[in-house]
Coordinates of N, CA and C in Angstrom, one line a residue:
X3 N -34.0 -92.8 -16.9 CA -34.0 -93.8 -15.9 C -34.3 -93.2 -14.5
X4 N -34.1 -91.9 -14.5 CA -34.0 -91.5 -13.2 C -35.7 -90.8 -12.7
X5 N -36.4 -91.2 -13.6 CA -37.6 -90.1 -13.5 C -39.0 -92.2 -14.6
X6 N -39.0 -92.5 -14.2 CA -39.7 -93.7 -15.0 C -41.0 -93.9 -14.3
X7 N -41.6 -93.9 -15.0 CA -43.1 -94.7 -14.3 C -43.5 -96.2 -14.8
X8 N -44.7 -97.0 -14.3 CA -44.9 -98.1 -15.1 C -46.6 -97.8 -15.3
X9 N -47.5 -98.4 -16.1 CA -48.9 -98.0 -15.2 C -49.6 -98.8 -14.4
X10 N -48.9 -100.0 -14.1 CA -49.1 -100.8 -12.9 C -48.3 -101.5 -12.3
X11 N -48.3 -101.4 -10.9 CA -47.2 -102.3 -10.2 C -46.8 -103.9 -10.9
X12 N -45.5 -103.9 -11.1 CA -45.2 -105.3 -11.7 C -44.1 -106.1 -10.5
X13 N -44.2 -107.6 -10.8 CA -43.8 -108.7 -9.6 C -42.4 -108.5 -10.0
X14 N -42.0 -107.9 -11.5 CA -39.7 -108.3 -11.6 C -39.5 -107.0 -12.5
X15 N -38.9 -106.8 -11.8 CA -37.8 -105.5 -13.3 C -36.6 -106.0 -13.0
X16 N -36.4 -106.0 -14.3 CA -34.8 -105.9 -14.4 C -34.3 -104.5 -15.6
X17 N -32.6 -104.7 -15.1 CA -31.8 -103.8 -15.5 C -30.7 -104.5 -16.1
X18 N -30.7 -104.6 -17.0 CA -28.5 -105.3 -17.3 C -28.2 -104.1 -18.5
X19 N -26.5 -105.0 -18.2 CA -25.3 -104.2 -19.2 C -25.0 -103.4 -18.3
X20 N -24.9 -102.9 -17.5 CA -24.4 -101.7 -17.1 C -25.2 -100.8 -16.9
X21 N -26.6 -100.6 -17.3 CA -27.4 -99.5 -17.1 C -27.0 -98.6 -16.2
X22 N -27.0 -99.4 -14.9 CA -27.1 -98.4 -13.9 C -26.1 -97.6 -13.3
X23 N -24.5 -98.1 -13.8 CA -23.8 -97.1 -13.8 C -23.8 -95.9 -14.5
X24 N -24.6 -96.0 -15.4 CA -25.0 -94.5 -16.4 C -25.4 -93.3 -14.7
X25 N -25.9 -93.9 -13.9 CA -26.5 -93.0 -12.2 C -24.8 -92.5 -12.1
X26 N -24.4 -91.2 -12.2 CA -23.2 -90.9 -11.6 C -23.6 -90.1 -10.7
X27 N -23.9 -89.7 -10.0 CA -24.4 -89.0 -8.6 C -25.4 -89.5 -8.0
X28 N -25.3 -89.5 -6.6 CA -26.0 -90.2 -5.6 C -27.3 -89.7 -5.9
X29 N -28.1 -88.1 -6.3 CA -29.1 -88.1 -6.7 C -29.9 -88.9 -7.6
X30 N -28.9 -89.0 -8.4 CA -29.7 -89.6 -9.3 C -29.7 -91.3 -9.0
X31 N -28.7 -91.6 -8.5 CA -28.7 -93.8 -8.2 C -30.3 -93.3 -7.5
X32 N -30.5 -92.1 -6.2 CA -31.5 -92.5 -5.0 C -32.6 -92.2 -6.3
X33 N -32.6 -91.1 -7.0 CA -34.1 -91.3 -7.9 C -34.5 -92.2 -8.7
X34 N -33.6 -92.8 -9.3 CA -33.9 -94.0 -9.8 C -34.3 -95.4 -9.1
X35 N -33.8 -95.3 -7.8 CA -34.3 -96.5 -6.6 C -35.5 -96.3 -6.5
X36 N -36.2 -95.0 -5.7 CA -37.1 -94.6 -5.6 C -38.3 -95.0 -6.8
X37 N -37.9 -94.7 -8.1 CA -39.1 -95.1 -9.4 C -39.2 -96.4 -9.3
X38 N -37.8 -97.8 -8.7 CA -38.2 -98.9 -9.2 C -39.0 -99.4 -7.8
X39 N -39.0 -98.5 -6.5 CA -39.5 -99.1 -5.4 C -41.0 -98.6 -5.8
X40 N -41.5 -98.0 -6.2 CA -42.7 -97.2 -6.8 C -43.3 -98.1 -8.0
X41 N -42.4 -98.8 -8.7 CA -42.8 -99.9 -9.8 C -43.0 -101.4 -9.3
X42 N -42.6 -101.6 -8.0 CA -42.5 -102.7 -8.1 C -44.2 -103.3 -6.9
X43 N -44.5 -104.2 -7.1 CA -45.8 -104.9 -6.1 C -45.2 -105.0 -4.5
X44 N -45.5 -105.1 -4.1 CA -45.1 -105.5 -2.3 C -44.7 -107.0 -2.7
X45 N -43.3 -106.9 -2.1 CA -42.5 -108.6 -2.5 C -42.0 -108.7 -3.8
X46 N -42.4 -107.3 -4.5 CA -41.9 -107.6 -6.0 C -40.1 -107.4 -6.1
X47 N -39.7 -108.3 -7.3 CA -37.9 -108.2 -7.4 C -37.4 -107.7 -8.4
X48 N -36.0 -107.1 -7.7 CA -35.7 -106.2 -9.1 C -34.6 -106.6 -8.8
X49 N -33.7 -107.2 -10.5 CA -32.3 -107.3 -10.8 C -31.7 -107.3 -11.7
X50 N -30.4 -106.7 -11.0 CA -30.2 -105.8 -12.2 C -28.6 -106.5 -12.1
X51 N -27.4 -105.9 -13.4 CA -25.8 -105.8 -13.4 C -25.4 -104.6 -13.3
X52 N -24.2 -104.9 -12.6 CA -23.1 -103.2 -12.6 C -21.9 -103.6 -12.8
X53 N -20.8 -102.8 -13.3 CA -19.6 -103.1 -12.9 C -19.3 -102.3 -11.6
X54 N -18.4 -103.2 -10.9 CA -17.8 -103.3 -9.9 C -16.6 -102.1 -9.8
X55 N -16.2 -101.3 -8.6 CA -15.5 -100.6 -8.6 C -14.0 -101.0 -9.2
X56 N -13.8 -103.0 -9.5 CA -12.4 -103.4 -9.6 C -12.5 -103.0 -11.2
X57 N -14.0 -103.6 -11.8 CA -14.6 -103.8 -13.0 C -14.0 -103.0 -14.1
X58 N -14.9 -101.5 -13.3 CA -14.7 -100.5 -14.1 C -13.4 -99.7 -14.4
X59 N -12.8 -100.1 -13.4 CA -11.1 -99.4 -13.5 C -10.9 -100.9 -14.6
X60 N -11.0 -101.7 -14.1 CA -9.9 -102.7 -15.7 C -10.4 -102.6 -16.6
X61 N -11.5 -103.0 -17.1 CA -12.3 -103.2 -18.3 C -12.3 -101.9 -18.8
X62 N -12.4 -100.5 -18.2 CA -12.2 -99.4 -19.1 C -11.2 -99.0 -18.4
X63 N -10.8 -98.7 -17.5 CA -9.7 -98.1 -17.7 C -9.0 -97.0 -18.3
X64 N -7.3 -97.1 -18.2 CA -7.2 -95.6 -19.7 C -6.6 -96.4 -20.3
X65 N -6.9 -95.8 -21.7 CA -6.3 -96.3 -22.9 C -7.3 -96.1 -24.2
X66 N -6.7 -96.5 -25.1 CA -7.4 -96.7 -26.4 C -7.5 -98.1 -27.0
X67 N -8.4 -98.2 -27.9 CA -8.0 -99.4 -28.9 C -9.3 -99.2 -30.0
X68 N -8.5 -100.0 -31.1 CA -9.7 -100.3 -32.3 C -10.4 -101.5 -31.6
X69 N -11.9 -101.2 -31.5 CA -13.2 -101.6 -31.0 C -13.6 -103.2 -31.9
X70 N -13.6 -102.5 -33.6 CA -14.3 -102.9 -34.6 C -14.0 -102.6 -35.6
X71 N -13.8 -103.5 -36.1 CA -13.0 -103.2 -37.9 C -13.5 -104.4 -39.0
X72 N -14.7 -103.7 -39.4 CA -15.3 -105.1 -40.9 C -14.9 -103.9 -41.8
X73 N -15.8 -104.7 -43.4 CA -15.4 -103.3 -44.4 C -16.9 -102.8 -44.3
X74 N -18.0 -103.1 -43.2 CA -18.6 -101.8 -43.5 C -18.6 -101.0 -42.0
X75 N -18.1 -100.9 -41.4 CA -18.0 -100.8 -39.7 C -16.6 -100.7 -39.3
X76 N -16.3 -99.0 -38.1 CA -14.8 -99.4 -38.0 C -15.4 -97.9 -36.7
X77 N -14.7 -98.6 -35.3 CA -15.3 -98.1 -34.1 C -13.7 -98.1 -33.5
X78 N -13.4 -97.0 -33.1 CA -12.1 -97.0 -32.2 C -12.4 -96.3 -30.7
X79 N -11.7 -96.1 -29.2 CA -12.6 -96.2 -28.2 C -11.5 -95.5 -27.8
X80 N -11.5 -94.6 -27.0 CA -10.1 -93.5 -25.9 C -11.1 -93.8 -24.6
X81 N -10.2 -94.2 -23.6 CA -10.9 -93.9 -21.9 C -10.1 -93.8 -21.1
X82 N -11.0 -92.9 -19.8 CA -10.3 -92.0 -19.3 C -11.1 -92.7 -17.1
X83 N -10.2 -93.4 -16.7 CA -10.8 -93.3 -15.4 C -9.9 -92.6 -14.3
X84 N -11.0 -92.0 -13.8 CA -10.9 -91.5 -12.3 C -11.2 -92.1 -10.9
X85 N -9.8 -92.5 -10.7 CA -9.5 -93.1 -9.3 C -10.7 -92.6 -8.0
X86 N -10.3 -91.5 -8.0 CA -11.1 -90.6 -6.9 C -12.4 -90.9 -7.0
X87 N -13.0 -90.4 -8.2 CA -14.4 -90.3 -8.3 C -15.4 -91.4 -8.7
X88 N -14.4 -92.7 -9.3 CA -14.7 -93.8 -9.8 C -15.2 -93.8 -10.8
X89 N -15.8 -92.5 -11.5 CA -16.0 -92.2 -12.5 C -15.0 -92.5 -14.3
X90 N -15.4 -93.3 -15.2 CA -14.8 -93.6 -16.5 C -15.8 -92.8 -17.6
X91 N -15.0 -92.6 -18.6 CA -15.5 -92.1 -19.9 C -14.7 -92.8 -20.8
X92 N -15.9 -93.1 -21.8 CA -15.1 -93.9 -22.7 C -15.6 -93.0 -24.4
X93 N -15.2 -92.7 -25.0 CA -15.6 -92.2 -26.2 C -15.1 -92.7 -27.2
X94 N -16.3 -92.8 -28.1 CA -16.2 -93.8 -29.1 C -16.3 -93.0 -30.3
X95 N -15.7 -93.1 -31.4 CA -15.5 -92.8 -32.8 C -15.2 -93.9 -33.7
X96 N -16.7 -93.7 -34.6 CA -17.2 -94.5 -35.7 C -17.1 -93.9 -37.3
X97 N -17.1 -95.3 -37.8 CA -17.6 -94.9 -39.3 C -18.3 -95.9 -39.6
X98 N -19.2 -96.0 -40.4 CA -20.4 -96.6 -40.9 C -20.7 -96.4 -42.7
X99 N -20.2 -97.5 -43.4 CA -20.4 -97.5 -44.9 C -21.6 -97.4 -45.3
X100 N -22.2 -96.3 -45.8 CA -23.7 -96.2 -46.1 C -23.4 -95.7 -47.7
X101 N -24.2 -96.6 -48.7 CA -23.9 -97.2 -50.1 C -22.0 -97.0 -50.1
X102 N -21.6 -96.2 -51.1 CA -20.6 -95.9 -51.3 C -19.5 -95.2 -50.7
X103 N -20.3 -94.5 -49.7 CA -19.3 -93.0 -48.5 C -19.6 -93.9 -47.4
X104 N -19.0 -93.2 -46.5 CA -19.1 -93.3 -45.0 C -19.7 -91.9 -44.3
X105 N -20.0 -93.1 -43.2 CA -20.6 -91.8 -42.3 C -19.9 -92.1 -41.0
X106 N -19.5 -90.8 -40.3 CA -18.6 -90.2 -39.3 C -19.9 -90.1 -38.4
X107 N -19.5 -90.5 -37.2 CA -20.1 -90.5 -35.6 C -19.2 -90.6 -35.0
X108 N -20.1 -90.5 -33.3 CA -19.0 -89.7 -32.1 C -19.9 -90.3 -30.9
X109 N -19.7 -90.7 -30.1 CA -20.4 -91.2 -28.5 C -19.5 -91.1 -27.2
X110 N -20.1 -90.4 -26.2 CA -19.4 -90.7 -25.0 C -19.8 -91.2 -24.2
X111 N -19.8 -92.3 -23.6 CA -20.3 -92.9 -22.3 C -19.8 -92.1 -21.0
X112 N -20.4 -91.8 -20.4 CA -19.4 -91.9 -18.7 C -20.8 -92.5 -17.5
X113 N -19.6 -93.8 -16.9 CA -20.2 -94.5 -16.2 C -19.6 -94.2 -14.6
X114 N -20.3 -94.7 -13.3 CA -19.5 -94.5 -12.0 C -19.9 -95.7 -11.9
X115 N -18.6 -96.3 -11.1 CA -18.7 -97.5 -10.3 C -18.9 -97.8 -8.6
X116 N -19.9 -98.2 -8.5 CA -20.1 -97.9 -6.4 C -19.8 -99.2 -5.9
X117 N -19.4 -99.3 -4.8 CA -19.3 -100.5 -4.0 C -20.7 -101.1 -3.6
X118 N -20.7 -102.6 -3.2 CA -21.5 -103.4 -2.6 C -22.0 -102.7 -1.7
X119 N -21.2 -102.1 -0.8 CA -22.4 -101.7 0.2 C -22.7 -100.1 0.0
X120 N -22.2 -99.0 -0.7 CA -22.4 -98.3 -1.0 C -24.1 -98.3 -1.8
X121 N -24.1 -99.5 -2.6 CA -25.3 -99.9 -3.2 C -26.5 -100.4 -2.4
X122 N -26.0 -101.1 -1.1 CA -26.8 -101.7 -0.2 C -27.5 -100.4 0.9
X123 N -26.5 -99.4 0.9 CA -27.4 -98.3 1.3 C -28.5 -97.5 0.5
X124 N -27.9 -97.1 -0.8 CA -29.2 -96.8 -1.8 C -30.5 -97.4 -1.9
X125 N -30.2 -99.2 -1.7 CA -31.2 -99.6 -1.8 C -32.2 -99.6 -0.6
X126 N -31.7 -99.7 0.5 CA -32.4 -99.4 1.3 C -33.2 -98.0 2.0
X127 N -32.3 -96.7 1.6 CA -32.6 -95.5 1.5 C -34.6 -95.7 0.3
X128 N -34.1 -96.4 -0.4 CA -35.5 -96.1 -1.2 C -36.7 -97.6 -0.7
X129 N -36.3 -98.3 0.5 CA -37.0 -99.0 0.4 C -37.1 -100.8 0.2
X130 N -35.7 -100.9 -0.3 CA -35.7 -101.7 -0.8 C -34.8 -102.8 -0.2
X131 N -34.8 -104.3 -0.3 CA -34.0 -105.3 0.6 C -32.8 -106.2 0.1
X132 N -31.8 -105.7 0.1 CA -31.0 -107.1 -0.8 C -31.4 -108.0 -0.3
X133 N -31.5 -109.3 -1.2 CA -31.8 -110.6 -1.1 C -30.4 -111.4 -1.4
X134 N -29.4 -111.5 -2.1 CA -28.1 -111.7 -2.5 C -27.9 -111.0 -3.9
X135 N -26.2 -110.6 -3.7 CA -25.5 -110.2 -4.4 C -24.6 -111.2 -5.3
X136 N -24.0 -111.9 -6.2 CA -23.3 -112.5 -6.9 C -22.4 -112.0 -7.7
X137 N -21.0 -112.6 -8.5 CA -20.1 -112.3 -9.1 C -20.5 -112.7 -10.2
X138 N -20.9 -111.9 -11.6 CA -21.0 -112.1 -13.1 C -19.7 -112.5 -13.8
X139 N -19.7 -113.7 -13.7 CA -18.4 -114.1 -14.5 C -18.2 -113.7 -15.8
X140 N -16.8 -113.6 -16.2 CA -16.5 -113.1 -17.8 C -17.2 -114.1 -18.6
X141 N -18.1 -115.2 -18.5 CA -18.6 -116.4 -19.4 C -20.2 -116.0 -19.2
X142 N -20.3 -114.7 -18.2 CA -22.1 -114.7 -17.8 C -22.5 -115.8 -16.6
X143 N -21.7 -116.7 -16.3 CA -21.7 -117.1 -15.4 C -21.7 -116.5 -14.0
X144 N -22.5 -116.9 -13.1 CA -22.9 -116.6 -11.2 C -21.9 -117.4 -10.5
X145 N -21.6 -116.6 -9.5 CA -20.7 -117.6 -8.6 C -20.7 -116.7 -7.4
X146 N -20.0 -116.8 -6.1 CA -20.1 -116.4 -5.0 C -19.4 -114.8 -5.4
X147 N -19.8 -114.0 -4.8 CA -19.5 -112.9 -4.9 C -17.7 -112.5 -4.3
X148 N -16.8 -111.8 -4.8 CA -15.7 -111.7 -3.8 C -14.9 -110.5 -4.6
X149 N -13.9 -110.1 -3.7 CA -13.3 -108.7 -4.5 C -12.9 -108.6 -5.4
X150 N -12.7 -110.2 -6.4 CA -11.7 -110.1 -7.3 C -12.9 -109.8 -9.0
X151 N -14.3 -109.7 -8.5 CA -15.6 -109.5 -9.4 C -14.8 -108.0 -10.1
X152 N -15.4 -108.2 -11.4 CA -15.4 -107.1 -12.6 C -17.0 -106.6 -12.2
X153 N -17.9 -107.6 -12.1 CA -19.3 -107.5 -12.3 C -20.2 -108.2 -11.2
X154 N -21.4 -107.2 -10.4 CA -22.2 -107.8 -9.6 C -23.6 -107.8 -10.0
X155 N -24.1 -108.9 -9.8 CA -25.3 -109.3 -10.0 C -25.8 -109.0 -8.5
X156 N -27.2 -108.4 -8.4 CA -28.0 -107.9 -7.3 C -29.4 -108.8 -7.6
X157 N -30.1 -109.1 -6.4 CA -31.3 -109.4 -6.6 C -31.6 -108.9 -5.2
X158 N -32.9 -107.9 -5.4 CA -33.2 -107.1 -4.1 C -35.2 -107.7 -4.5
X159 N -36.0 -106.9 -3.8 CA -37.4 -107.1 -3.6 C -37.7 -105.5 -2.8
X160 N -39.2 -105.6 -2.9 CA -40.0 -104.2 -2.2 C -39.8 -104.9 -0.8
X161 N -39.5 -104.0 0.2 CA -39.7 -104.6 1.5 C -41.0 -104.5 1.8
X162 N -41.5 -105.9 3.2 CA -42.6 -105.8 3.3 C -43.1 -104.6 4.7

């Protein structure tokens, strides 16, 4: 994400799920601004989801739990957030019934969560203009943006 090309300028990109907390360092959020200000047309819009610094402390948080449990699928999850750095890890341990055995897997996520305006300078560092920010409700629902958001929806454009 941090390094992307397109081979011609396009009018929308988007980003969801979380993508772009996968950016844990300011280098890399500003390199990745920079590829979509470079991807996008003059006036073109890009939008994307993040979790919110409230977001990502509740929704991961620390703790554990079983994820997922069918009889061919069984996913259990440990996470670990850091106050200071806003930084969460979440690692995941799987098993997957393939014919008669299983098979053992392993994933770690670590995502950072930035503030609204922490974001509102990135974006502009590379170019770019918020247009409005919104609150992604737990239903996927939009609504006015406010502190008490897990999730922000952004819709920015190329400045002219």
């Amino acid at each position: 994400m941090q390094c992307f090309t397109v081979p011609t300028s396009v009018k929308l990109l988007t980003c969801m799920y979380d993508s772009i907390n996968f950016m844990t360092t300011s280098a890399a959020m500003m390199s990745f601004m920079k590829c979509v200000y470079d991807a996008l047309e003059l006036e073109g819009v890009f939008m994307f989801d993040m979790y919110t610094l409230r977001g990502l402390a509740m929704l991961w948080g620390v703790g554990a739990e079983i994820h997922t449990n069918t009889s061919d699928y069984f996913v259990a999850t440990s996470s670990v957030h850091d106050k200071e750095t806003q930084i969460a890890t979440k690692s995941f341990f799987g098993f997957t019934r393939v014919g008669a055995s299983w098979r053992k897997w392993q994933e770690k996520h670590t995502l950072r969560a930035y503030s609204v305006d922490l974001m509102t300078e990135y974006l502009r560092g590379a170019g770019l203009e918020l247009l409005s920010v919104w609150k992604w409700n737990l239903d996927a629902s939009l609504s006015r943006f406010d502190d008490d958001a897990y999730r922000a929806f952004f819709v920015v454009r190329k400045a002219s």
